[in-house]
Amino acid sequence: MLKDYQKCVVKDIEDFFGVLDEHRKTGVPDYVSHAFTSSPKYRQYPERPLTGAGKIYPRVCIKMPTGGGKTLVAVETIRAYQNLLAKKKTGLVVWIAHRESIYRQTIENLQTKSHPYRQFLDQASGNRTLILEKGQTLRRQDVEENLVVLMLMIQSATRDTNKMFEDSGYTDFFPPENRYDLHAEMLKVIPNLDTTSDTLFDQMQIKTSLGNTIRTLEPLIIVDEFHTMFTDNARATLDGLNPSVIVGLSATPKRGMNIVSSITGRDLKAEDMIKLDLHIIPPSHDGDWRAMLAGIKAKREELEKKAHKLELNEGVYIRPIALIQVERTGRDQRGHGFVHSEDVRELLIASGVAAHQIAVKSSTLDEIKAQKLVSKESEVRYIITKEALKEGWDCSFAYILGVIPNARNGSSMTQLVGRILRQPYAKKTGVPELDESYVFFASGHVQEVLDHVKNGFEDEGLGDVAAGIEVRDASGQVVKAPRAVRIKKKILQKYPESLYLPVWLVKNGKQTRRFSYDADIKPSIDWDAAEIETWLKGLLPTIGKSKKTQLEMIVGLEGQKQARETTVNESVRFDTLYLTRRLSETVENAFVAYDIAKQVFAILTKKTEQDVLDSDAGYIARELEKHLRAHQKTQEESAFAALLKNGKMELAVSDDPAIGYTMPDTDMIESSLGSSYSLTLYEDVDPSSLNTLESGVARYIEQSHNVLWWTRNKVGHGWYAIQGWQRGKIRPDFIIARKNERNELEFVYVVESKGEQLMGNADTEYKDAVFNRINGMKGKIAQVRTRLTTMKLNDRFDFELIPQGEEERRLRAKL
């Protein structure tokens, strides 16, 4: 049963074919041009293409959003063409598909006689429909007695053109080999037929190729994803097939196409074809993909419960599927700080998901290829991918998209959004949660995700329904879209030098670059100096000394409690491979980790029984990791100090964007209420984004008479971060510009506030040491200027780590 908007499309196509037929009856040779110019509806069509034989032919496009039923409309187009323009039940139709999955799915549907698509074609052909692929035999009798639909891939029709026109044995459509006179006559009628190169004694012959066969039959050509075939070369290839008509279908038509019918996203939504609204769920902790995965699992299971209830009540089967986008899928790409498909698979299994419910889809591994995902026989509930599903894949059971890569770099996310929009069975369930779709993301800003989702809607031809996107926080409350706020004009005009902050620069000959942990510290770590043998002498006496028991609490039915001591078995096989796996994250070099593990294992097995080592394997590995981390930290700080001592590194401010740092021009805030803060760097700040400790600091800053501006430094790309001698960067909480009595910039104050419970821990002590190192550079901060300006860059800074409870006193002292 056609939807209302599909009926409108079919009527538009029928009207178009009707107009062409009316003008053809006039006997005017160029009836297509006459039809275009004399019809107000088609007069503005910009395209008037010529076939390879020099005839004008109609080439039009149906604008149809993703999920609108393009295949059904294509079938109806064939029916209308056969009835109104070809006026016969036989002939050739060439159907060009865009992607392998769509190609295969279309062939399967058209070849299945019980499928509605095939039944519609059979109505047009009088039950004489023949579905063929390139390479299968095609005879003249086939097209004279049947409606032949020849399926081609875009690669076959464009990039594979030469193979299409090779001599392929389609002899039924051409004169006998020795009748050169008939070959010549045929060429006069169809001059663009491909011929052999042998012209000796005028014995040139037409190649009996598939391409030439299509040219002689002047078929209707259906082109899916028509915008992918609208380049000059692709259009020339289509023209060269001598079509009678081309009807393309596209969600995003290119400029210059003749649009014969246009469907909007609202049309689809009104007919229950797409899952809207779409909900965007931000992360509870930025960058925590594991927490995001837990949220996805909970949401998917909630949806499945509702789907199961729907099936019991109404017999409608839906198995909600979550698509998880990862950063890596390649066999040798695991590790290196990126989330791999196997990392996600292992975490899902560890959280209770059955292994057979998880599938990976990548360029090298396709675990869903043989499955019909909408069948009850399939058990897949999670599909892990990087980019392999972004085009040419469709499953209406996909409800959730989880994005692990940072949303800032989410071009592939834009295309993945369309994979979760199609409504199962093109009909609303009446269960709100099962009629909507969901996007979770682990890292990035809400505005960035919104932009990618809206771009995804545009790419799917659904730009007019982008308003149906909601952003919700962890509690389910709707979050308003962020807005951009700029640095105040007064600050830009009067205090531009205050916006530059110091960074460590490394001098390499005449070139200067940013200091990098991986380039400047990591290679300097000498693991051979870890003195493993000496350290093991202190560890050996402690091995095997702990009781392997713990207290177990037993709670009875009536609440009574009983404690008893039980034996704990934490034994694992202690060997070189076990140690290597444990040390790899600390050492970050599998070969070095193996060498250390081999050394430790060789020493311990000489001194201790294997069963004792197995029992204490976890203890030994933990202590070894502690020792190596302590050695690493010592080595890192020594390498950093050496760079400064040797004059290879300096602390500098620079107006060169490649090496220096300047505060971002804009900030994104999610509150539309405005704040009461008057001294902020940006035009506004979202007060709800400040926690209790930060709000207190902001209040003390606002009370000072000496503050030019302040801002909360955010975590993310573009915000200020200090690279010290350890890998992780330090991201201070506040940046404050102080003025002197003459209202001139005096210095910039960089503050890291720490909760009381965090004072004294290793991380806090490290940050304090880095701040002290920077403060020790006063008077030595270099200025690297590249712009032709008289502005002197600020080189006066004060970095401070402030414990909770001391904010007011410390800030008063500095401000």
PDB file of N, CA, C and O in Angstrom, residues 255-296:
ATOM      1  N   ARG A 255      22.771  20.607  -7.535  1.00  0.00           N
ATOM      2  CA  ARG A 255      22.283  21.747  -8.314  1.00  0.00           C
ATOM      3  C   ARG A 255      22.399  21.422  -9.803  1.00  0.00           C
ATOM      4  O   ARG A 255      23.387  20.859 -10.246  1.00  0.00           O
ATOM      5  N   GLY A 256      21.385  21.792 -10.573  1.00  0.00           N
ATOM      6  CA  GLY A 256      21.403  21.509 -12.002  1.00  0.00           C
ATOM      7  C   GLY A 256      20.576  20.305 -12.376  1.00  0.00           C
ATOM      8  O   GLY A 256      20.355  20.045 -13.562  1.00  0.00           O
ATOM      9  N   MET A 257      20.092  19.543 -11.410  1.00  0.00           N
ATOM     10  CA  MET A 257      19.237  18.384 -11.716  1.00  0.00           C
ATOM     11  C   MET A 257      17.813  18.842 -12.031  1.00  0.00           C
ATOM     12  O   MET A 257      17.337  19.849 -11.493  1.00  0.00           O
ATOM     13  N   ASN A 258      17.142  18.095 -12.878  1.00  0.00           N
ATOM     14  CA  ASN A 258      15.730  18.334 -13.181  1.00  0.00           C
ATOM     15  C   ASN A 258      14.883  17.595 -12.139  1.00  0.00           C
ATOM     16  O   ASN A 258      14.723  16.376 -12.218  1.00  0.00           O
ATOM     17  N   ILE A 259      14.355  18.312 -11.169  1.00  0.00           N
ATOM     18  CA  ILE A 259      13.597  17.676 -10.084  1.00  0.00           C
ATOM     19  C   ILE A 259      12.146  17.508 -10.533  1.00  0.00           C
ATOM     20  O   ILE A 259      11.400  18.475 -10.666  1.00  0.00           O
ATOM     21  N   VAL A 260      11.744  16.266 -10.745  1.00  0.00           N
ATOM     22  CA  VAL A 260      10.396  15.986 -11.217  1.00  0.00           C
ATOM     23  C   VAL A 260       9.415  15.826 -10.064  1.00  0.00           C
ATOM     24  O   VAL A 260       8.209  16.037 -10.224  1.00  0.00           O
ATOM     25  N   SER A 261       9.929  15.473  -8.873  1.00  0.00           N
ATOM     26  CA  SER A 261       9.075  15.325  -7.694  1.00  0.00           C
ATOM     27  C   SER A 261       9.949  15.478  -6.460  1.00  0.00           C
ATOM     28  O   SER A 261      11.106  15.027  -6.451  1.00  0.00           O
ATOM     29  N   SER A 262       9.417  16.118  -5.431  1.00  0.00           N
ATOM     30  CA  SER A 262      10.224  16.391  -4.232  1.00  0.00           C
ATOM     31  C   SER A 262       9.435  16.058  -2.978  1.00  0.00           C
ATOM     32  O   SER A 262       8.302  16.522  -2.797  1.00  0.00           O
ATOM     33  N   ILE A 263      10.046  15.238  -2.128  1.00  0.00           N
ATOM     34  CA  ILE A 263       9.444  14.833  -0.856  1.00  0.00           C
ATOM     35  C   ILE A 263      10.292  15.391   0.282  1.00  0.00           C
ATOM     36  O   ILE A 263      11.519  15.385   0.224  1.00  0.00           O
ATOM     37  N   THR A 264       9.652  15.873   1.330  1.00  0.00           N
ATOM     38  CA  THR A 264      10.364  16.445   2.470  1.00  0.00           C
ATOM     39  C   THR A 264      10.391  15.473   3.643  1.00  0.00           C
ATOM     40  O   THR A 264       9.669  14.472   3.664  1.00  0.00           O
ATOM     41  N   GLY A 265      11.223  15.807   4.625  1.00  0.00           N
ATOM     42  CA  GLY A 265      11.270  15.006   5.840  1.00  0.00           C
ATOM     43  C   GLY A 265       9.944  15.031   6.581  1.00  0.00           C
ATOM     44  O   GLY A 265       9.545  14.033   7.201  1.00  0.00           O
ATOM     45  N   ARG A 266       9.238  16.168   6.525  1.00  0.00           N
ATOM     46  CA  ARG A 266       7.942  16.251   7.201  1.00  0.00           C
ATOM     47  C   ARG A 266       6.939  15.277   6.585  1.00  0.00           C
ATOM     48  O   ARG A 266       6.074  14.739   7.279  1.00  0.00           O
ATOM     49  N   ASP A 267       7.047  15.066   5.266  1.00  0.00           N
ATOM     50  CA  ASP A 267       6.158  14.094   4.612  1.00  0.00           C
ATOM     51  C   ASP A 267       6.375  12.704   5.192  1.00  0.00           C
ATOM     52  O   ASP A 267       5.423  11.959   5.438  1.00  0.00           O
ATOM     53  N   LEU A 268       7.672  12.336   5.399  1.00  0.00           N
ATOM     54  CA  LEU A 268       7.983  11.023   5.960  1.00  0.00           C
ATOM     55  C   LEU A 268       7.510  10.921   7.403  1.00  0.00           C
ATOM     56  O   LEU A 268       6.973   9.892   7.828  1.00  0.00           O
ATOM     57  N   LYS A 269       7.736  12.001   8.158  1.00  0.00           N
ATOM     58  CA  LYS A 269       7.343  11.972   9.568  1.00  0.00           C
ATOM     59  C   LYS A 269       5.824  11.833   9.707  1.00  0.00           C
ATOM     60  O   LYS A 269       5.324  11.092  10.567  1.00  0.00           O
ATOM     61  N   ALA A 270       5.107  12.529   8.830  1.00  0.00           N
ATOM     62  CA  ALA A 270       3.645  12.458   8.887  1.00  0.00           C
ATOM     63  C   ALA A 270       3.137  11.056   8.585  1.00  0.00           C
ATOM     64  O   ALA A 270       2.064  10.655   9.049  1.00  0.00           O
ATOM     65  N   GLU A 271       3.922  10.279   7.824  1.00  0.00           N
ATOM     66  CA  GLU A 271       3.516   8.925   7.454  1.00  0.00           C
ATOM     67  C   GLU A 271       4.202   7.850   8.311  1.00  0.00           C
ATOM     68  O   GLU A 271       4.218   6.671   7.953  1.00  0.00           O
ATOM     69  N   ASP A 272       4.807   8.277   9.444  1.00  0.00           N
ATOM     70  CA  ASP A 272       5.394   7.332  10.405  1.00  0.00           C
ATOM     71  C   ASP A 272       6.579   6.554   9.839  1.00  0.00           C
ATOM     72  O   ASP A 272       6.822   5.404  10.233  1.00  0.00           O
ATOM     73  N   MET A 273       7.340   7.143   8.916  1.00  0.00           N
ATOM     74  CA  MET A 273       8.439   6.423   8.276  1.00  0.00           C
ATOM     75  C   MET A 273       9.751   6.521   9.047  1.00  0.00           C
ATOM     76  O   MET A 273      10.662   5.734   8.814  1.00  0.00           O
ATOM     77  N   ILE A 274       9.891   7.503   9.931  1.00  0.00           N
ATOM     78  CA  ILE A 274      11.169   7.718  10.608  1.00  0.00           C
ATOM     79  C   ILE A 274      10.965   7.853  12.114  1.00  0.00           C
ATOM     80  O   ILE A 274       9.907   8.266  12.581  1.00  0.00           O
ATOM     81  N   LYS A 275      12.018   7.490  12.840  1.00  0.00           N
ATOM     82  CA  LYS A 275      11.979   7.518  14.305  1.00  0.00           C
ATOM     83  C   LYS A 275      12.372   8.911  14.789  1.00  0.00           C
ATOM     84  O   LYS A 275      13.552   9.226  14.928  1.00  0.00           O
ATOM     85  N   LEU A 276      11.402   9.724  15.039  1.00  0.00           N
ATOM     86  CA  LEU A 276      11.641  11.041  15.620  1.00  0.00           C
ATOM     87  C   LEU A 276      10.629  11.240  16.731  1.00  0.00           C
ATOM     88  O   LEU A 276       9.497  10.779  16.610  1.00  0.00           O
ATOM     89  N   ASP A 277      11.038  11.890  17.780  1.00  0.00           N
ATOM     90  CA  ASP A 277      12.223  12.710  17.970  1.00  0.00           C
ATOM     91  C   ASP A 277      13.496  11.864  18.161  1.00  0.00           C
ATOM     92  O   ASP A 277      13.428  10.695  18.499  1.00  0.00           O
ATOM     93  N   LEU A 278      14.649  12.532  17.934  1.00  0.00           N
ATOM     94  CA  LEU A 278      15.946  11.923  18.201  1.00  0.00           C
ATOM     95  C   LEU A 278      16.518  12.568  19.458  1.00  0.00           C
ATOM     96  O   LEU A 278      16.544  13.797  19.563  1.00  0.00           O
ATOM     97  N   HIS A 279      16.955  11.750  20.375  1.00  0.00           N
ATOM     98  CA  HIS A 279      17.456  12.248  21.658  1.00  0.00           C
ATOM     99  C   HIS A 279      18.981  12.135  21.689  1.00  0.00           C
ATOM    100  O   HIS A 279      19.537  11.085  21.359  1.00  0.00           O
ATOM    101  N   ILE A 280      19.634  13.199  22.099  1.00  0.00           N
ATOM    102  CA  ILE A 280      21.094  13.191  22.256  1.00  0.00           C
ATOM    103  C   ILE A 280      21.409  13.153  23.742  1.00  0.00           C
ATOM    104  O   ILE A 280      20.974  14.033  24.491  1.00  0.00           O
ATOM    105  N   ILE A 281      22.147  12.160  24.161  1.00  0.00           N
ATOM    106  CA  ILE A 281      22.447  11.987  25.584  1.00  0.00           C
ATOM    107  C   ILE A 281      23.928  12.257  25.811  1.00  0.00           C
ATOM    108  O   ILE A 281      24.784  11.469  25.397  1.00  0.00           O
ATOM    109  N   PRO A 282      24.276  13.389  26.444  1.00  0.00           N
ATOM    110  CA  PRO A 282      25.681  13.715  26.702  1.00  0.00           C
ATOM    111  C   PRO A 282      26.283  12.771  27.741  1.00  0.00           C
ATOM    112  O   PRO A 282      25.563  12.113  28.493  1.00  0.00           O
ATOM    113  N   PRO A 283      27.616  12.714  27.809  1.00  0.00           N
ATOM    114  CA  PRO A 283      28.270  11.832  28.793  1.00  0.00           C
ATOM    115  C   PRO A 283      28.170  12.400  30.193  1.00  0.00           C
ATOM    116  O   PRO A 283      28.144  13.613  30.389  1.00  0.00           O
ATOM    117  N   SER A 284      28.093  11.497  31.162  1.00  0.00           N
ATOM    118  CA  SER A 284      28.125  11.951  32.554  1.00  0.00           C
ATOM    119  C   SER A 284      29.518  12.440  32.920  1.00  0.00           C
ATOM    120  O   SER A 284      29.681  13.350  33.727  1.00  0.00           O
ATOM    121  N   HIS A 285      30.543  11.832  32.308  1.00  0.00           N
ATOM    122  CA  HIS A 285      31.939  12.267  32.481  1.00  0.00           C
ATOM    123  C   HIS A 285      32.588  12.269  31.100  1.00  0.00           C
ATOM    124  O   HIS A 285      32.637  11.234  30.437  1.00  0.00           O
ATOM    125  N   ASP A 286      33.059  13.425  30.675  1.00  0.00           N
ATOM    126  CA  ASP A 286      33.621  13.551  29.329  1.00  0.00           C
ATOM    127  C   ASP A 286      34.792  12.589  29.135  1.00  0.00           C
ATOM    128  O   ASP A 286      35.713  12.540  29.952  1.00  0.00           O
ATOM    129  N   GLY A 287      34.739  11.820  28.067  1.00  0.00           N
ATOM    130  CA  GLY A 287      35.814  10.893  27.740  1.00  0.00           C
ATOM    131  C   GLY A 287      35.642   9.498  28.302  1.00  0.00           C
ATOM    132  O   GLY A 287      36.404   8.598  27.954  1.00  0.00           O
ATOM    133  N   ASP A 288      34.641   9.291  29.156  1.00  0.00           N
ATOM    134  CA  ASP A 288      34.447   7.973  29.785  1.00  0.00           C
ATOM    135  C   ASP A 288      33.546   7.122  28.890  1.00  0.00           C
ATOM    136  O   ASP A 288      32.325   7.063  29.062  1.00  0.00           O
ATOM    137  N   TRP A 289      34.153   6.442  27.919  1.00  0.00           N
ATOM    138  CA  TRP A 289      33.364   5.636  26.982  1.00  0.00           C
ATOM    139  C   TRP A 289      32.762   4.412  27.651  1.00  0.00           C
ATOM    140  O   TRP A 289      31.715   3.902  27.224  1.00  0.00           O
ATOM    141  N   ARG A 290      33.391   3.940  28.717  1.00  0.00           N
ATOM    142  CA  ARG A 290      32.840   2.782  29.428  1.00  0.00           C
ATOM    143  C   ARG A 290      31.512   3.134  30.093  1.00  0.00           C
ATOM    144  O   ARG A 290      30.560   2.349  30.070  1.00  0.00           O
ATOM    145  N   ALA A 291      31.463   4.332  30.694  1.00  0.00           N
ATOM    146  CA  ALA A 291      30.207   4.779  31.306  1.00  0.00           C
ATOM    147  C   ALA A 291      29.139   4.980  30.236  1.00  0.00           C
ATOM    148  O   ALA A 291      27.968   4.659  30.442  1.00  0.00           O
ATOM    149  N   MET A 292      29.541   5.508  29.073  1.00  0.00           N
ATOM    150  CA  MET A 292      28.589   5.670  27.970  1.00  0.00           C
ATOM    151  C   MET A 292      28.031   4.324  27.534  1.00  0.00           C
ATOM    152  O   MET A 292      26.825   4.167  27.294  1.00  0.00           O
ATOM    153  N   LEU A 293      28.919   3.320  27.461  1.00  0.00           N
ATOM    154  CA  LEU A 293      28.492   1.983  27.043  1.00  0.00           C
ATOM    155  C   LEU A 293      27.500   1.399  28.043  1.00  0.00           C
ATOM    156  O   LEU A 293      26.531   0.731  27.656  1.00  0.00           O
ATOM    157  N   ALA A 294      27.728   1.652  29.328  1.00  0.00           N
ATOM    158  CA  ALA A 294      26.787   1.178  30.346  1.00  0.00           C
ATOM    159  C   ALA A 294      25.418   1.829  30.154  1.00  0.00           C
ATOM    160  O   ALA A 294      24.375   1.178  30.285  1.00  0.00           O
ATOM    161  N   GLY A 295      25.422   3.123  29.820  1.00  0.00           N
ATOM    162  CA  GLY A 295      24.162   3.822  29.569  1.00  0.00           C
ATOM    163  C   GLY A 295      23.444   3.282  28.347  1.00  0.00           C
ATOM    164  O   GLY A 295      22.216   3.145  28.336  1.00  0.00           O
ATOM    165  N   ILE A 296      24.206   2.952  27.301  1.00  0.00           N
ATOM    166  CA  ILE A 296      23.624   2.381  26.084  1.00  0.00           C
ATOM    167  C   ILE A 296      23.012   1.014  26.380  1.00  0.00           C
ATOM    168  O   ILE A 296      21.902   0.702  25.937  1.00  0.00           O
TER     169      ILE A 296
END
